[in-house]
């Protein structure tokens, strides 16, 4: 296979939910910085090699803002990624403030406290799976609905101070705003999410609590330069990024482990010793979504033999980077004992995931508990029959029937 003469159009077709499109391998070899077309039909550069992806993630010449948002190439129209606003100068200051505001919420102390909550929640959901299986005529339980969804939702609700009874509502909005098929009004969902969050922010203003939304509302009240819209945008982004990504990684992690028996047996033979390393391989290989991280070049950038022009859109494929054989020996193999561990599943550089330690706590607790309590766990369906979300920025599965 060689790279098509015309620009390949994203998303590329995947053989199944655990594999990437073969075109990524071709591009990595032949055109590591390739001209592609986004799902919105706009031109962009797709970067697929680990070295370039990692360098560019840490390169201050690339950012999220564009001086002329109306002219900027989009990955999708509407969806989560809204029009790139702001300019190069204010982007850095806004980002620094965002990290400063959020850092206390993710302190080691808060994360340790959350760790106990996570353990209790996971035990409760596993009890629920056991009960669901006993009640089911075919002895099957749904790990997606019974554990992968409710855990990250409950955790993010506690952290942000979002009422758990609103979770069906914000789950539905999250799903719609991350969908880029033409028949879903993603931009409408995003606007509705903003209104929902504004309502919640007003409640916190009137009755502040020990939670992140209350912190953000307080910061916005005290600092005139911190815009209300920006605060709402960050709150929506946190609620979305704080659960959606983790839901997917739990589902894909279970699929990775259960689709090859020896992986699951390796983990369940000694969950306390083996879980952390398995979770890092899940982070590297459990690739949700079809796209990557979006940036705009703030100046001309020479990389991988091409010149990315100022203002051009750049898609950094962390999924392709994490499977680069130059960076990971036998890259497609799930190998918890591999020497190379520096995957970019949580990004890299200045935007490195703020929630990484919380996400790791959730994933480790889930897989350690499952492997300890249900060592006979197996998929109750073939890999090809697992229902997958397509045309969706973060991808993932919609159900995961298991038995034991
Ligand atoms: C397995 C779960 C998760 C994955 C795979 C993940 C992945 C990522 C990645 C790849 C980035 C970098 C984005 C970029 O460079 O443009 C990122 C950033 C971020 N993540 Fe996560 N994340 C996860 C869980 C969480 C959780 C639980 C939270 C919050 C509770 C969170 C909050 C954030 C925030 C606020 C950023 C933006 C950081 C910045 O721009 O400086 N993430 N995440």
Coordinates of C-alpha atoms and ligand atoms in Angstrom, one line a residue:
X1 CA 0.0 0.0 0.0
X2 CA 1.3 3.5 -0.7
X3 CA 0.0 6.9 0.2
X4 CA -2.8 8.0 -2.1
X5 CA -1.7 10.8 -4.5
X6 CA -4.6 12.9 -3.2
X7 CA -5.1 13.9 0.4
X8 CA -6.3 10.9 2.5
X9 CA -9.6 11.8 4.2
X10 CA -10.0 11.3 8.0
X11 CA -11.3 9.3 9.6
X12 CA -9.6 6.2 8.2
X13 CA -11.4 2.9 8.4
X14 CA -10.4 0.7 11.2
X15 CA -10.5 -3.1 10.9
X16 CA -11.9 -3.3 14.5
X17 CA -12.1 -1.3 17.7
X18 CA -8.7 -2.6 18.9
X19 CA -6.7 -1.9 15.7
X20 CA -5.8 1.3 13.9
X21 CA -6.3 1.7 10.2
X22 CA -3.3 0.2 8.2
X23 CA -2.9 3.6 6.5
X24 CA -1.3 4.9 9.7
X25 CA 1.6 2.5 9.3
X26 CA 2.0 3.6 5.7
X27 CA 2.0 7.2 6.6
X28 CA 4.4 6.8 9.5
X29 CA 6.9 5.2 7.1
X30 CA 6.4 7.3 4.0
X31 CA 4.9 10.6 5.0
X32 CA 5.1 11.2 8.8
X33 CA 3.8 14.7 8.3
X34 CA 1.1 14.1 5.7
X35 CA -1.4 16.5 4.1
X36 CA -4.9 15.1 4.9
X37 CA -8.5 16.3 4.8
X38 CA -10.4 16.5 8.1
X39 CA -14.0 15.1 8.5
X40 CA -15.1 18.7 8.1
X41 CA -13.5 18.7 4.7
X42 CA -10.7 21.1 5.6
X43 CA -7.0 20.7 5.0
X44 CA -4.7 19.7 7.8
X45 CA -1.3 18.1 8.5
X46 CA -1.4 14.7 10.1
X47 CA 1.6 13.7 12.2
X48 CA 2.0 10.0 12.9
X49 CA 5.6 9.3 14.1
X50 CA 6.3 9.2 17.8
X51 CA 9.4 11.4 17.6
X52 CA 7.6 14.2 15.7
X53 CA 4.3 13.9 17.7
X54 CA 6.2 14.2 21.0
X55 CA 8.4 17.0 19.8
X56 CA 5.4 19.0 18.5
X57 CA 3.3 18.4 21.7
X58 CA 6.1 20.2 23.5
X59 CA 6.7 22.9 20.8
X60 CA 5.5 26.4 21.8
X61 CA 5.2 27.3 18.1
X62 CA 2.0 25.2 18.0
X63 CA -1.0 26.2 20.0
X64 CA -4.8 25.9 20.2
X65 CA -5.7 29.4 19.2
X66 CA -5.9 30.9 15.7
X67 CA -5.8 34.7 15.0
X68 CA -8.6 34.3 12.5
X69 CA -11.0 31.7 13.9
X70 CA -13.4 32.0 10.9
X71 CA -10.6 31.0 8.5
X72 CA -9.1 28.2 10.7
X73 CA -9.4 24.7 9.4
X74 CA -11.7 22.6 11.7
X75 CA -11.7 18.9 12.5
X76 CA -15.4 18.9 12.6
X77 CA -18.1 21.5 12.5
X78 CA -19.6 22.1 15.9
X79 CA -18.6 19.2 18.0
X80 CA -16.4 19.5 21.1
X81 CA -13.7 21.4 19.4
X82 CA -15.3 24.7 19.0
X83 CA -13.9 27.5 16.8
X84 CA -10.4 28.2 17.9
X85 CA -10.6 31.6 19.7
X86 CA -8.2 34.0 21.2
X87 CA -4.8 34.9 19.8
X88 CA -1.3 33.7 20.1
X89 CA -0.4 36.3 22.8
X90 CA -3.3 35.7 25.2
X91 CA -3.4 31.9 24.7
X92 CA -0.4 31.3 26.9
X93 CA -1.6 33.5 29.7
X94 CA -5.1 31.9 29.6
X95 CA -3.6 28.5 29.7
X96 CA -1.2 29.3 32.6
X97 CA -4.2 30.6 34.6
X98 CA -6.2 27.5 33.7
X99 CA -3.5 25.2 35.0
X100 CA -3.0 27.3 38.1
X101 CA -6.7 27.3 38.9
X102 CA -7.0 23.5 38.5
X103 CA -3.8 22.3 40.1
X104 CA -5.1 22.4 43.7
X105 CA -8.1 20.2 42.7
X106 CA -5.7 17.5 41.5
X107 CA -3.2 17.8 44.4
X108 CA -1.6 14.5 45.7
X109 CA -3.7 14.9 48.9
X110 CA -7.0 15.3 47.1
X111 CA -6.1 12.4 44.8
X112 CA -5.4 10.1 47.8
X113 CA -8.8 11.0 49.2
X114 CA -10.4 10.3 45.9
X115 CA -8.6 6.9 45.8
X116 CA -10.6 5.6 48.8
X117 CA -13.8 6.8 47.2
X118 CA -12.9 5.1 43.9
X119 CA -12.2 1.8 45.7
X120 CA -15.6 1.9 47.4
X121 CA -17.4 2.8 44.2
X122 CA -15.7 0.1 42.2
X123 CA -16.6 -2.5 44.8
X124 CA -20.2 -1.4 44.7
X125 CA -20.4 -1.5 40.9
X126 CA -18.8 -5.0 40.8
X127 CA -21.5 -6.1 43.3
X128 CA -24.0 -4.7 40.8
X129 CA -22.4 -6.7 38.0
X130 CA -22.6 -9.9 40.0
X131 CA -26.3 -9.3 40.8
X132 CA -27.1 -8.4 37.2
X133 CA -25.5 -11.6 36.0
X134 CA -27.4 -13.7 38.5
X135 CA -30.7 -12.0 37.4
X136 CA -30.0 -12.4 33.7
X137 CA -31.5 -15.5 32.0
X138 CA -28.3 -16.0 29.9
X139 CA -25.9 -15.2 32.8
X140 CA -24.5 -12.1 31.1
X141 CA -23.8 -8.6 32.6
X142 CA -22.9 -5.4 30.8
X143 CA -19.5 -4.1 31.9
X144 CA -20.1 -0.9 30.0
X145 CA -23.3 0.2 31.6
X146 CA -22.5 -1.5 34.9
X147 CA -19.0 -0.2 35.6
X148 CA -17.2 1.7 32.7
X149 CA -19.9 4.5 32.6
X150 CA -21.0 4.9 36.1
X151 CA -17.6 5.0 37.8
X152 CA -16.0 8.0 35.9
X153 CA -19.4 9.8 36.0
X154 CA -19.6 9.4 39.8
X155 CA -16.0 10.4 40.2
X156 CA -16.2 13.6 38.1
X157 CA -19.5 14.5 39.8
X158 CA -17.8 14.4 43.2
X159 CA -14.8 16.3 42.0
X160 CA -16.6 19.1 40.2
X161 CA -19.7 19.2 42.5
X162 CA -22.1 18.2 39.7
X163 CA -25.4 16.6 41.0
X164 CA -25.2 12.9 40.2
X165 CA -28.9 13.0 39.2
X166 CA -28.0 15.2 36.3
X167 CA -25.7 12.5 34.8
X168 CA -28.1 11.1 32.2
X169 CA -28.6 14.6 30.9
X170 CA -24.9 15.6 30.6
X171 CA -24.0 12.1 29.3
X172 CA -26.5 12.6 26.5
X173 CA -25.1 16.1 25.8
X174 CA -21.5 14.8 25.9
X175 CA -22.4 12.1 23.4
X176 CA -24.1 14.5 21.0
X177 CA -21.4 17.1 21.1
X178 CA -18.7 14.6 20.3
X179 CA -20.5 13.2 17.3
X180 CA -19.6 14.4 13.9
X181 CA -22.0 12.7 11.7
X182 CA -24.1 15.3 9.8
X183 CA -27.4 14.3 11.4
X184 CA -26.5 15.2 14.9
X185 CA -26.6 18.9 16.0
X186 CA -23.2 18.8 17.9
X187 CA -23.0 22.6 18.1
X188 CA -26.6 22.8 19.5
X189 CA -25.6 20.2 22.2
X190 CA -22.5 22.2 23.1
X191 CA -24.6 25.4 23.5
X192 CA -27.1 23.4 25.7
X193 CA -24.2 22.1 27.7
X194 CA -23.0 25.7 28.2
X195 CA -26.5 26.7 29.5
X196 CA -26.6 23.7 31.8
X197 CA -23.2 24.6 33.2
X198 CA -24.2 28.3 33.6
X199 CA -27.2 27.3 35.7
X200 CA -25.0 25.1 37.9
X201 CA -22.4 27.9 38.2
X202 CA -25.2 30.3 39.5
X203 CA -26.1 27.7 42.1
X204 CA -22.5 27.5 43.3
X205 CA -22.2 31.3 43.4
X206 CA -25.2 31.4 45.7
X207 CA -24.1 28.3 47.7
X208 CA -20.4 27.6 47.3
X209 CA -19.1 24.1 48.3
X210 CA -15.8 22.3 48.4
X211 CA -15.6 21.5 44.7
X212 CA -14.0 22.5 41.5
X213 CA -16.9 24.4 39.9
X214 CA -17.2 26.5 43.2
X215 CA -13.5 27.2 42.9
X216 CA -13.8 28.3 39.3
X217 CA -16.8 30.5 40.1
X218 CA -15.0 32.1 43.0
X219 CA -11.9 32.8 40.8
X220 CA -14.0 34.3 38.1
X221 CA -15.7 36.6 40.6
X222 CA -12.4 37.7 42.1
X223 CA -10.5 38.3 38.9
X224 CA -12.0 40.7 36.4
X225 CA -9.8 39.5 33.6
X226 CA -11.2 36.0 33.9
X227 CA -14.2 36.0 31.5
X228 CA -17.4 34.3 32.4
X229 CA -17.6 32.5 29.1
X230 CA -14.1 31.2 29.6
X231 CA -15.0 29.8 33.0
X232 CA -18.1 28.1 31.6
X233 CA -16.1 26.7 28.7
X234 CA -13.5 25.3 31.1
X235 CA -16.2 23.7 33.3
X236 CA -17.9 22.1 30.3
X237 CA -14.5 20.9 29.1
X238 CA -13.6 19.4 32.5
X239 CA -16.9 17.6 32.8
X240 CA -16.6 16.2 29.3
X241 CA -12.8 15.3 29.4
X242 CA -13.0 14.1 33.0
X243 CA -15.4 11.2 32.3
X244 CA -15.7 10.5 28.6
X245 CA -12.0 9.5 28.2
X246 CA -12.0 7.3 31.2
X247 CA -15.2 5.5 30.2
X248 CA -13.6 4.6 26.9
X249 CA -10.3 3.4 28.4
X250 CA -12.1 1.1 30.8
X251 CA -14.1 -0.5 28.0
X252 CA -11.2 -0.7 25.6
X253 CA -8.9 -2.0 28.4
X254 CA -11.4 -4.8 29.2
X255 CA -11.5 -5.7 25.5
X256 CA -7.7 -5.7 25.2
X257 CA -7.3 -7.9 28.2
X258 CA -10.2 -10.3 27.6
X259 CA -9.8 -10.7 23.8
X260 CA -6.5 -12.7 24.5
X261 CA -6.9 -15.1 27.3
X262 CA -3.2 -15.1 28.3
X263 CA -3.3 -11.4 29.0
X264 CA -6.1 -11.8 31.4
X265 CA -4.6 -14.8 33.1
X266 CA -1.3 -13.0 33.5
X267 CA -3.1 -10.1 35.3
X268 CA -5.4 -12.3 37.4
X269 CA -2.5 -14.5 38.5
X270 CA -1.2 -11.6 40.6
X271 CA -3.4 -8.5 40.3
X272 CA -1.5 -6.5 43.0
X273 CA 1.8 -6.8 41.3
X274 CA 0.7 -6.7 37.6
X275 CA -2.1 -4.2 37.4
X276 CA -0.1 -1.0 37.0
X277 CA 2.0 -2.3 34.1
X278 CA -1.2 -3.6 32.4
X279 CA -2.8 -0.2 32.7
X280 CA 0.1 1.5 31.0
X281 CA -0.3 -0.9 28.0
X282 CA -4.0 -0.1 28.0
X283 CA -3.1 3.6 27.9
X284 CA -0.7 2.9 25.0
X285 CA -2.8 0.6 22.9
X286 CA -6.5 1.2 23.9
X287 CA -6.9 3.8 21.2
X288 CA -10.3 5.4 21.2
X289 CA -11.5 7.8 18.5
X290 CA -10.2 8.1 15.0
X291 CA -8.4 11.4 15.1
X292 CA -5.8 13.1 17.3
X293 CA -4.9 16.3 19.1
X294 CA -5.5 19.5 17.2
X295 CA -3.1 22.4 17.1
X296 CA -2.5 25.4 14.9
X297 CA 1.0 26.6 13.8
X298 CA 1.8 30.0 15.2
X299 CA 4.6 30.4 12.7
X300 CA 6.1 28.4 9.9
X301 CA 7.5 25.1 11.3
X302 CA 9.8 22.8 9.4
X303 CA 9.2 19.2 10.5
X304 CA 9.5 15.7 8.9
X305 CA 10.6 17.2 5.6
X306 CA 7.7 19.6 5.2
X307 CA 6.9 23.2 6.1
X308 CA 3.8 23.6 8.1
X309 CA 2.7 27.1 7.3
X310 CA 1.6 29.7 9.9
X311 CA -2.1 29.1 10.7
X312 CA -2.2 25.6 9.3
X313 CA -4.0 23.0 11.3
X314 CA -2.0 20.1 12.7
X315 CA -3.4 16.8 14.0
X316 CA -1.0 15.0 16.3
X317 CA -2.0 11.3 16.2
X318 CA -1.1 10.0 19.7
X319 CA -2.6 6.7 18.7
X320 CA -0.2 6.3 15.8
X321 CA 2.7 7.6 17.8
X322 CA 2.0 5.0 20.6
X323 CA 2.3 2.2 18.0
X324 CA 5.5 3.5 16.3
X325 CA 7.9 0.6 16.1
X326 CA 10.8 3.1 16.2
X327 CA 9.7 4.0 19.7
X328 CA 8.2 0.7 21.0
X329 CA 9.8 -2.7 20.1
X330 CA 7.1 -5.0 18.7
X331 CA 4.8 -2.1 19.0
X332 CA 1.5 -3.9 18.3
X333 CA 2.1 -6.4 21.0
X334 CA 0.4 -5.9 24.4
X335 CA 3.5 -6.3 26.6
X336 CA 3.2 -5.1 30.2
X337 CA 6.9 -5.9 30.7
X338 CA 8.2 -3.7 27.9
X339 CA 11.1 -1.5 28.7
X340 CA 9.8 1.5 26.8
X341 CA 7.0 3.1 28.8
X342 CA 6.9 6.7 27.7
X343 CA 3.6 6.5 25.8
X344 CA 1.8 9.8 24.9
X345 CA -1.7 8.5 25.8
X346 CA -2.1 11.4 28.3
X347 CA -0.3 13.8 25.9
X348 CA 3.0 15.5 26.6
X349 CA 4.4 18.9 27.4
X350 CA 2.5 21.9 28.6
X351 CA -1.0 20.4 28.0
X352 CA -0.2 17.0 29.6
X353 CA -3.4 15.7 31.1
X354 CA -4.3 17.3 34.4
X355 CA -6.4 14.3 35.4
X356 CA -3.8 11.6 34.6
X357 CA -3.2 10.5 38.2
X358 CA -7.0 10.4 38.8
X359 CA -7.5 8.4 35.6
X360 CA -4.7 6.0 36.5
X361 CA -6.3 5.5 39.9
X362 CA -9.7 4.7 38.3
X363 CA -8.2 2.3 35.8
X364 CA -5.9 0.5 38.2
X365 CA -8.7 0.1 40.8
X366 CA -11.1 -1.2 38.1
X367 CA -8.7 -3.8 36.7
X368 CA -7.2 -4.9 40.0
X369 CA -10.7 -5.4 41.5
X370 CA -12.0 -7.2 38.5
X371 CA -9.0 -9.5 38.3
X372 CA -9.2 -10.2 42.0
X373 CA -12.9 -10.7 42.4
X374 CA -13.8 -12.1 39.0
X375 CA -10.8 -14.0 37.7
X376 CA -12.9 -16.1 35.4
X377 CA -14.2 -13.0 33.6
X378 CA -14.6 -13.4 29.8
X379 CA -16.3 -11.7 26.9
X380 CA -19.8 -13.0 26.2
X381 CA -19.6 -11.9 22.5
X382 CA -17.0 -12.0 19.7
X383 CA -14.8 -8.9 19.2
X384 CA -16.4 -8.2 15.9
X385 CA -19.8 -8.1 17.5
X386 CA -19.0 -5.5 20.0
X387 CA -20.9 -2.3 19.2
X388 CA -18.6 0.6 18.5
X389 CA -19.4 4.4 18.3
X390 CA -18.3 5.7 15.0
X391 CA -18.2 9.3 13.7
X392 CA -17.4 10.2 17.3
X393 CA -14.4 12.2 18.5
X394 CA -13.7 9.9 21.4
X395 CA -15.1 6.6 20.0
X396 CA -15.4 3.7 22.4
X397 CA -18.0 1.0 22.7
X398 CA -21.7 1.2 23.6
X399 CA -22.1 -2.2 25.4
X400 CA -19.7 -4.8 26.7
X401 CA -21.4 -8.2 27.5
X402 CA -19.3 -10.3 29.9
X403 CA -19.7 -13.4 31.9
X404 CA -17.6 -15.6 34.2
Ligands
LIG1 C1 -8.0 7.7 30.7 C2 -8.5 8.9 30.8 C3 -7.9 10.1 30.2 C4 -7.2 10.2 29.0 C5 -6.8 9.1 28.0 C6 -6.9 11.6 28.9 C7 -6.1 12.2 27.8 C8 -5.7 13.5 27.7 C9 -4.9 14.0 26.7 C10 -4.3 13.2 25.6 C11 -4.7 15.3 27.0 C12 -3.8 16.3 26.2 C13 -4.7 17.2 25.3 C14 -3.8 18.1 24.4 O1 -2.6 18.1 24.4 O2 -4.5 18.8 23.6 C15 -5.5 15.7 28.1 C16 -5.6 16.9 28.7 C17 -6.5 17.2 29.7 N1 -7.1 16.3 30.5 FE1 -7.2 14.3 30.3 N2 -7.4 12.3 29.9 C18 -8.0 11.4 30.8 C19 -8.7 11.7 32.0 C20 -8.8 13.0 32.4 C21 -9.6 13.3 33.7 C22 -10.2 12.2 34.6 C23 -9.6 14.6 33.8 C24 -10.2 15.5 34.8 C25 -10.9 15.1 35.9 C26 -8.9 15.2 32.6 C27 -8.7 16.5 32.4 C28 -7.9 17.0 31.4 C29 -7.6 18.5 31.2 C30 -8.3 19.6 32.0 C31 -6.8 18.6 30.1 C32 -6.2 19.8 29.5 C33 -4.9 20.2 30.0 C34 -4.2 21.4 29.3 O3 -4.7 21.8 28.2 O4 -3.3 21.9 29.9 N3 -8.4 14.1 31.9 N4 -6.1 14.5 28.6

